[in-house]
PDB file of C-alpha atoms in Angstrom:
ATOM      1  CA  UNK D  29     -38.202  53.467  83.189  1.00  0.00           C
ATOM      2  CA  UNK D  30     -36.821  50.687  80.969  1.00  0.00           C
ATOM      3  CA  UNK D  31     -37.207  50.085  77.269  1.00  0.00           C
ATOM      4  CA  UNK D  32     -40.652  48.796  76.159  1.00  0.00           C
ATOM      5  CA  UNK D  33     -39.192  45.727  74.384  1.00  0.00           C
ATOM      6  CA  UNK D  34     -36.531  43.161  75.245  1.00  0.00           C
ATOM      7  CA  UNK D  35     -35.586  42.685  71.587  1.00  0.00           C
ATOM      8  CA  UNK D  36     -36.282  44.524  68.337  1.00  0.00           C
ATOM      9  CA  UNK D  37     -36.021  42.409  65.174  1.00  0.00           C
ATOM     10  CA  UNK D  38     -35.532  44.165  61.829  1.00  0.00           C
ATOM     11  CA  UNK D  39     -36.082  42.132  58.664  1.00  0.00           C
ATOM     12  CA  UNK D  40     -33.645  43.685  56.210  1.00  0.00           C
ATOM     13  CA  UNK D  41     -33.433  43.653  52.423  1.00  0.00           C
ATOM     14  CA  UNK D  42     -31.036  41.496  50.319  1.00  0.00           C
ATOM     15  CA  UNK D  43     -27.269  41.823  50.654  1.00  0.00           C
ATOM     16  CA  UNK D  44     -26.503  44.976  48.644  1.00  0.00           C
ATOM     17  CA  UNK D  45     -29.438  46.948  50.050  1.00  0.00           C
ATOM     18  CA  UNK D  46     -28.626  45.821  53.588  1.00  0.00           C
ATOM     19  CA  UNK D  47     -25.018  46.997  53.379  1.00  0.00           C
ATOM     20  CA  UNK D  48     -26.160  50.376  52.047  1.00  0.00           C
ATOM     21  CA  UNK D  49     -28.752  50.606  54.819  1.00  0.00           C
ATOM     22  CA  UNK D  50     -26.185  49.913  57.542  1.00  0.00           C
ATOM     23  CA  UNK D  51     -23.845  52.572  56.132  1.00  0.00           C
ATOM     24  CA  UNK D  52     -26.655  55.110  55.702  1.00  0.00           C
ATOM     25  CA  UNK D  53     -26.338  56.677  59.212  1.00  0.00           C
ATOM     26  CA  UNK D  54     -22.651  57.485  58.582  1.00  0.00           C
ATOM     27  CA  UNK D  55     -23.514  58.960  55.192  1.00  0.00           C
ATOM     28  CA  UNK D  56     -26.269  61.108  56.702  1.00  0.00           C
ATOM     29  CA  UNK D  57     -23.966  62.225  59.508  1.00  0.00           C
ATOM     30  CA  UNK D  58     -21.366  63.464  57.013  1.00  0.00           C
ATOM     31  CA  UNK D  59     -24.054  65.058  54.836  1.00  0.00           C
ATOM     32  CA  UNK D  60     -25.685  66.949  57.723  1.00  0.00           C
ATOM     33  CA  UNK D  61     -22.275  68.078  59.017  1.00  0.00           C
ATOM     34  CA  UNK D  62     -21.451  69.585  55.631  1.00  0.00           C
ATOM     35  CA  UNK D  63     -24.917  71.113  55.359  1.00  0.00           C
ATOM     36  CA  UNK D  64     -24.612  72.823  58.742  1.00  0.00           C
ATOM     37  CA  UNK D  65     -21.126  74.075  57.887  1.00  0.00           C
ATOM     38  CA  UNK D  66     -22.469  75.522  54.628  1.00  0.00           C
ATOM     39  CA  UNK D  67     -25.356  77.170  56.472  1.00  0.00           C
ATOM     40  CA  UNK D  68     -22.902  78.712  58.951  1.00  0.00           C
ATOM     41  CA  UNK D  69     -20.850  80.205  56.134  1.00  0.00           C
ATOM     42  CA  UNK D  70     -23.972  81.498  54.401  1.00  0.00           C
ATOM     43  CA  UNK D  71     -25.271  82.938  57.674  1.00  0.00           C
ATOM     44  CA  UNK D  72     -22.031  84.853  58.086  1.00  0.00           C
ATOM     45  CA  UNK D  73     -22.335  86.259  54.599  1.00  0.00           C
ATOM     46  CA  UNK D  74     -26.006  87.029  55.227  1.00  0.00           C
ATOM     47  CA  UNK D  75     -25.139  88.945  58.388  1.00  0.00           C
ATOM     48  CA  UNK D  76     -22.701  91.124  56.448  1.00  0.00           C
ATOM     49  CA  UNK D  77     -25.307  91.765  53.773  1.00  0.00           C
ATOM     50  CA  UNK D  78     -27.894  92.552  56.443  1.00  0.00           C
ATOM     51  CA  UNK D  79     -25.578  95.107  58.069  1.00  0.00           C
ATOM     52  CA  UNK D  80     -24.947  96.736  54.691  1.00  0.00           C
ATOM     53  CA  UNK D  81     -28.676  96.815  53.933  1.00  0.00           C
ATOM     54  CA  UNK D  82     -29.442  98.368  57.327  1.00  0.00           C
ATOM     55  CA  UNK D  83     -26.859 101.065  56.700  1.00  0.00           C
ATOM     56  CA  UNK D  84     -28.391 101.767  53.282  1.00  0.00           C
ATOM     57  CA  UNK D  85     -31.870 102.064  54.776  1.00  0.00           C
ATOM     58  CA  UNK D  86     -30.558 104.459  57.407  1.00  0.00           C
ATOM     59  CA  UNK D  87     -29.109 106.679  54.698  1.00  0.00           C
ATOM     60  CA  UNK D  88     -31.812 106.408  52.021  1.00  0.00           C
ATOM     61  CA  UNK D  89     -34.854 105.302  54.062  1.00  0.00           C
ATOM     62  CA  UNK D  90     -37.495 102.685  53.169  1.00  0.00           C
ATOM     63  CA  UNK D  91     -37.263  98.891  53.359  1.00  0.00           C
ATOM     64  CA  UNK D  92     -39.372  98.613  56.483  1.00  0.00           C
ATOM     65  CA  UNK D  93     -41.248  95.476  55.368  1.00  0.00           C
ATOM     66  CA  UNK D  94     -38.049  93.684  54.368  1.00  0.00           C
ATOM     67  CA  UNK D  95     -36.503  94.629  57.700  1.00  0.00           C
ATOM     68  CA  UNK D  96     -39.482  93.190  59.565  1.00  0.00           C
ATOM     69  CA  UNK D  97     -39.180  89.888  57.714  1.00  0.00           C
ATOM     70  CA  UNK D  98     -35.483  89.439  58.580  1.00  0.00           C
ATOM     71  CA  UNK D  99     -35.912  88.293  62.247  1.00  0.00           C
ATOM     72  CA  UNK D 100     -38.587  85.780  61.236  1.00  0.00           C
ATOM     73  CA  UNK D 101     -36.398  84.309  58.494  1.00  0.00           C
ATOM     74  CA  UNK D 102     -33.495  84.111  60.937  1.00  0.00           C
ATOM     75  CA  UNK D 103     -35.655  82.298  63.514  1.00  0.00           C
ATOM     76  CA  UNK D 104     -36.863  79.814  60.886  1.00  0.00           C
ATOM     77  CA  UNK D 105     -33.282  79.151  59.831  1.00  0.00           C
ATOM     78  CA  UNK D 106     -32.191  78.542  63.420  1.00  0.00           C
ATOM     79  CA  UNK D 107     -35.118  76.157  63.927  1.00  0.00           C
ATOM     80  CA  UNK D 108     -34.173  74.171  60.839  1.00  0.00           C
ATOM     81  CA  UNK D 109     -30.547  73.994  62.010  1.00  0.00           C
ATOM     82  CA  UNK D 110     -31.660  72.726  65.436  1.00  0.00           C
ATOM     83  CA  UNK D 111     -33.736  69.984  63.797  1.00  0.00           C
ATOM     84  CA  UNK D 112     -30.746  68.953  61.668  1.00  0.00           C
ATOM     85  CA  UNK D 113     -28.552  68.795  64.773  1.00  0.00           C
ATOM     86  CA  UNK D 114     -31.123  66.580  66.499  1.00  0.00           C
ATOM     87  CA  UNK D 115     -31.349  64.338  63.430  1.00  0.00           C
ATOM     88  CA  UNK D 116     -27.562  64.026  63.301  1.00  0.00           C
ATOM     89  CA  UNK D 117     -27.458  63.059  66.989  1.00  0.00           C
ATOM     90  CA  UNK D 118     -30.105  60.383  66.387  1.00  0.00           C
ATOM     91  CA  UNK D 119     -28.148  58.963  63.434  1.00  0.00           C
ATOM     92  CA  UNK D 120     -24.976  58.811  65.531  1.00  0.00           C
ATOM     93  CA  UNK D 121     -26.848  56.994  68.280  1.00  0.00           C
ATOM     94  CA  UNK D 122     -28.259  54.502  65.769  1.00  0.00           C
ATOM     95  CA  UNK D 123     -24.816  53.865  64.291  1.00  0.00           C
ATOM     96  CA  UNK D 124     -23.362  53.329  67.774  1.00  0.00           C
ATOM     97  CA  UNK D 125     -26.081  50.770  68.582  1.00  0.00           C
ATOM     98  CA  UNK D 126     -25.566  48.847  65.327  1.00  0.00           C
ATOM     99  CA  UNK D 127     -21.819  48.620  65.956  1.00  0.00           C
ATOM    100  CA  UNK D 128     -22.108  47.629  69.630  1.00  0.00           C
ATOM    101  CA  UNK D 129     -21.900  43.793  69.888  1.00  0.00           C
ATOM    102  CA  UNK D 130     -23.487  43.931  73.344  1.00  0.00           C
ATOM    103  CA  UNK D 131     -26.628  45.557  71.928  1.00  0.00           C
ATOM    104  CA  UNK D 132     -26.963  44.496  68.288  1.00  0.00           C
ATOM    105  CA  UNK D 133     -26.281  41.432  66.180  1.00  0.00           C
ATOM    106  CA  UNK D 134     -26.886  40.607  62.535  1.00  0.00           C
ATOM    107  CA  UNK D 135     -28.256  37.131  61.836  1.00  0.00           C
ATOM    108  CA  UNK D 136     -27.815  35.962  58.245  1.00  0.00           C
ATOM    109  CA  UNK D 137     -30.710  33.934  56.813  1.00  0.00           C
ATOM    110  CA  UNK D 138     -30.223  32.070  53.538  1.00  0.00           C
ATOM    111  CA  UNK D 139     -31.916  29.418  51.435  1.00  0.00           C
ATOM    112  CA  UNK D 140     -29.967  26.242  50.534  1.00  0.00           C
ATOM    113  CA  UNK D 141     -28.492  27.219  47.168  1.00  0.00           C
ATOM    114  CA  UNK D 142     -24.858  27.793  46.206  1.00  0.00           C
ATOM    115  CA  UNK D 143     -25.580  31.343  45.052  1.00  0.00           C
ATOM    116  CA  UNK D 144     -27.277  32.199  48.354  1.00  0.00           C
ATOM    117  CA  UNK D 145     -24.303  30.813  50.284  1.00  0.00           C
ATOM    118  CA  UNK D 146     -21.873  32.854  48.191  1.00  0.00           C
ATOM    119  CA  UNK D 147     -23.906  35.974  48.938  1.00  0.00           C
ATOM    120  CA  UNK D 148     -24.043  35.042  52.631  1.00  0.00           C
ATOM    121  CA  UNK D 149     -20.267  34.673  52.758  1.00  0.00           C
ATOM    122  CA  UNK D 150     -19.838  38.067  51.098  1.00  0.00           C
ATOM    123  CA  UNK D 151     -22.299  39.651  53.518  1.00  0.00           C
ATOM    124  CA  UNK D 152     -20.562  38.058  56.502  1.00  0.00           C
ATOM    125  CA  UNK D 153     -17.165  39.414  55.470  1.00  0.00           C
ATOM    126  CA  UNK D 154     -18.544  42.890  54.745  1.00  0.00           C
ATOM    127  CA  UNK D 155     -20.389  43.096  58.070  1.00  0.00           C
ATOM    128  CA  UNK D 156     -17.376  41.930  60.044  1.00  0.00           C
ATOM    129  CA  UNK D 157     -15.173  44.455  58.228  1.00  0.00           C
ATOM    130  CA  UNK D 158     -17.686  47.190  59.094  1.00  0.00           C
ATOM    131  CA  UNK D 159     -17.632  46.218  62.777  1.00  0.00           C
ATOM    132  CA  UNK D 160     -21.104  44.651  62.952  1.00  0.00           C
ATOM    133  CA  UNK D 161     -21.420  41.506  65.057  1.00  0.00           C
ATOM    134  CA  UNK D 162     -22.451  38.341  63.169  1.00  0.00           C
ATOM    135  CA  UNK D 163     -22.747  35.136  65.207  1.00  0.00           C
ATOM    136  CA  UNK D 164     -25.529  33.163  63.532  1.00  0.00           C
ATOM    137  CA  UNK D 165     -26.312  31.811  60.074  1.00  0.00           C
ATOM    138  CA  UNK D 166     -29.749  30.281  59.531  1.00  0.00           C
ATOM    139  CA  UNK D 167     -30.232  27.981  56.554  1.00  0.00           C
ATOM    140  CA  UNK D 168     -33.949  27.985  55.825  1.00  0.00           C
ATOM    141  CA  UNK D 169     -36.363  25.645  53.983  1.00  0.00           C
ATOM    142  CA  UNK D 170     -34.249  22.478  54.152  1.00  0.00           C
ATOM    143  CA  UNK D 171     -35.712  19.328  52.579  1.00  0.00           C
ATOM    144  CA  UNK D 172     -34.329  16.271  54.352  1.00  0.00           C
ATOM    145  CA  UNK D 173     -33.780  12.797  52.947  1.00  0.00           C
ATOM    146  CA  UNK D 174     -36.329  11.457  55.454  1.00  0.00           C
ATOM    147  CA  UNK D 175     -39.082  13.203  53.522  1.00  0.00           C
ATOM    148  CA  UNK D 176     -38.145  11.763  50.122  1.00  0.00           C
ATOM    149  CA  UNK D 177     -40.400   8.730  50.476  1.00  0.00           C
ATOM    150  CA  UNK D 178     -39.024   7.150  47.299  1.00  0.00           C
ATOM    151  CA  UNK D 179     -39.694  10.257  45.180  1.00  0.00           C
ATOM    152  CA  UNK D 180     -36.697  10.804  42.859  1.00  0.00           C
ATOM    153  CA  UNK D 181     -37.160  14.588  42.626  1.00  0.00           C
ATOM    154  CA  UNK D 182     -37.372  15.038  46.399  1.00  0.00           C
ATOM    155  CA  UNK D 183     -34.359  12.748  46.825  1.00  0.00           C
ATOM    156  CA  UNK D 184     -32.273  14.895  44.450  1.00  0.00           C
ATOM    157  CA  UNK D 185     -33.454  18.065  46.139  1.00  0.00           C
ATOM    158  CA  UNK D 186     -32.613  16.753  49.605  1.00  0.00           C
ATOM    159  CA  UNK D 187     -29.151  15.698  48.387  1.00  0.00           C
ATOM    160  CA  UNK D 188     -28.520  19.202  47.013  1.00  0.00           C
ATOM    161  CA  UNK D 189     -29.714  20.725  50.291  1.00  0.00           C
ATOM    162  CA  UNK D 190     -27.467  18.390  52.282  1.00  0.00           C
ATOM    163  CA  UNK D 191     -24.504  19.613  50.227  1.00  0.00           C
ATOM    164  CA  UNK D 192     -25.431  23.228  50.966  1.00  0.00           C
ATOM    165  CA  UNK D 193     -25.768  22.478  54.677  1.00  0.00           C
ATOM    166  CA  UNK D 194     -22.254  21.014  54.658  1.00  0.00           C
ATOM    167  CA  UNK D 195     -20.949  24.133  52.898  1.00  0.00           C
ATOM    168  CA  UNK D 196     -22.717  26.370  55.409  1.00  0.00           C
ATOM    169  CA  UNK D 197     -21.219  24.448  58.327  1.00  0.00           C
ATOM    170  CA  UNK D 198     -17.771  24.859  56.756  1.00  0.00           C
ATOM    171  CA  UNK D 199     -18.372  28.627  56.593  1.00  0.00           C
ATOM    172  CA  UNK D 200     -19.496  28.569  60.216  1.00  0.00           C
ATOM    173  CA  UNK D 201     -16.448  26.659  61.424  1.00  0.00           C
ATOM    174  CA  UNK D 202     -14.006  28.940  59.598  1.00  0.00           C
ATOM    175  CA  UNK D 203     -15.632  32.152  60.806  1.00  0.00           C
ATOM    176  CA  UNK D 204     -16.912  31.245  64.258  1.00  0.00           C
ATOM    177  CA  UNK D 205     -20.562  31.497  63.244  1.00  0.00           C
ATOM    178  CA  UNK D 206     -23.216  29.139  64.580  1.00  0.00           C
ATOM    179  CA  UNK D 207     -25.212  27.474  61.794  1.00  0.00           C
ATOM    180  CA  UNK D 208     -28.858  26.512  62.373  1.00  0.00           C
ATOM    181  CA  UNK D 209     -31.054  24.665  59.879  1.00  0.00           C
ATOM    182  CA  UNK D 210     -34.807  25.072  59.568  1.00  0.00           C
ATOM    183  CA  UNK D 211     -36.899  22.485  57.692  1.00  0.00           C
ATOM    184  CA  UNK D 212     -39.154  23.226  54.743  1.00  0.00           C
ATOM    185  CA  UNK D 213     -42.682  23.521  56.170  1.00  0.00           C
ATOM    186  CA  UNK D 214     -45.588  22.202  54.118  1.00  0.00           C
ATOM    187  CA  UNK D 215     -47.532  25.408  54.760  1.00  0.00           C
ATOM    188  CA  UNK D 216     -46.706  29.095  55.000  1.00  0.00           C
ATOM    189  CA  UNK D 217     -45.431  30.148  58.398  1.00  0.00           C
ATOM    190  CA  UNK D 218     -47.989  32.691  59.631  1.00  0.00           C
ATOM    191  CA  UNK D 219     -49.581  33.558  62.960  1.00  0.00           C
ATOM    192  CA  UNK D 220     -48.617  32.389  66.436  1.00  0.00           C
ATOM    193  CA  UNK D 221     -48.860  28.640  65.643  1.00  0.00           C
ATOM    194  CA  UNK D 222     -46.483  29.067  62.711  1.00  0.00           C
ATOM    195  CA  UNK D 223     -44.071  31.146  64.789  1.00  0.00           C
ATOM    196  CA  UNK D 224     -44.116  28.529  67.545  1.00  0.00           C
ATOM    197  CA  UNK D 225     -43.302  25.810  65.035  1.00  0.00           C
ATOM    198  CA  UNK D 226     -40.502  27.904  63.564  1.00  0.00           C
ATOM    199  CA  UNK D 227     -39.199  28.712  67.054  1.00  0.00           C
ATOM    200  CA  UNK D 228     -39.144  25.024  67.939  1.00  0.00           C
ATOM    201  CA  UNK D 229     -36.995  24.361  64.866  1.00  0.00           C
ATOM    202  CA  UNK D 230     -34.697  27.315  65.533  1.00  0.00           C
ATOM    203  CA  UNK D 231     -34.141  26.747  69.242  1.00  0.00           C
ATOM    204  CA  UNK D 232     -34.469  22.999  69.507  1.00  0.00           C
TER     205      UNK D 232
END
């Protein structure tokens, strides 16, 4: 039986949060590995203490209730360790998917400002260094000169956006990333009609 979806799209947070999110599975893997190693050492020490306690009970008597609780505590500990092992396996699988260019790709979306482009360039370099595929840069909410209509403010805005588009295309050419521009819509993009309009702009 195949997967239920052809594609899964995750809308991530801004640059710094996104980089931390992508490195989180590796962090959790290391953390769980250390936690399991610590539990193993403590279990060994606990076994020695349990043997000593059993010997003491044999000599002096008593401790029946504590002895009855020991197997239950051991079973609970083993169950928790099994859940941690499963969690670690899931994190490793997630990390492998994110770093497999045949299965996952990061698409950078930015607005047409110089600061946003600087952040996009930093994100692109960091993702590539981390082994995450990046092939597309989408520049969103572009005001074109065609829509100025003689308005001085709109004309200045469209000129600034045109400059940012040129900068984005320069980034794309130097890094092998395809740059796509999406116009500024006069209404919020919601629902299927909005998605169809956005899709027409993206995949025209």
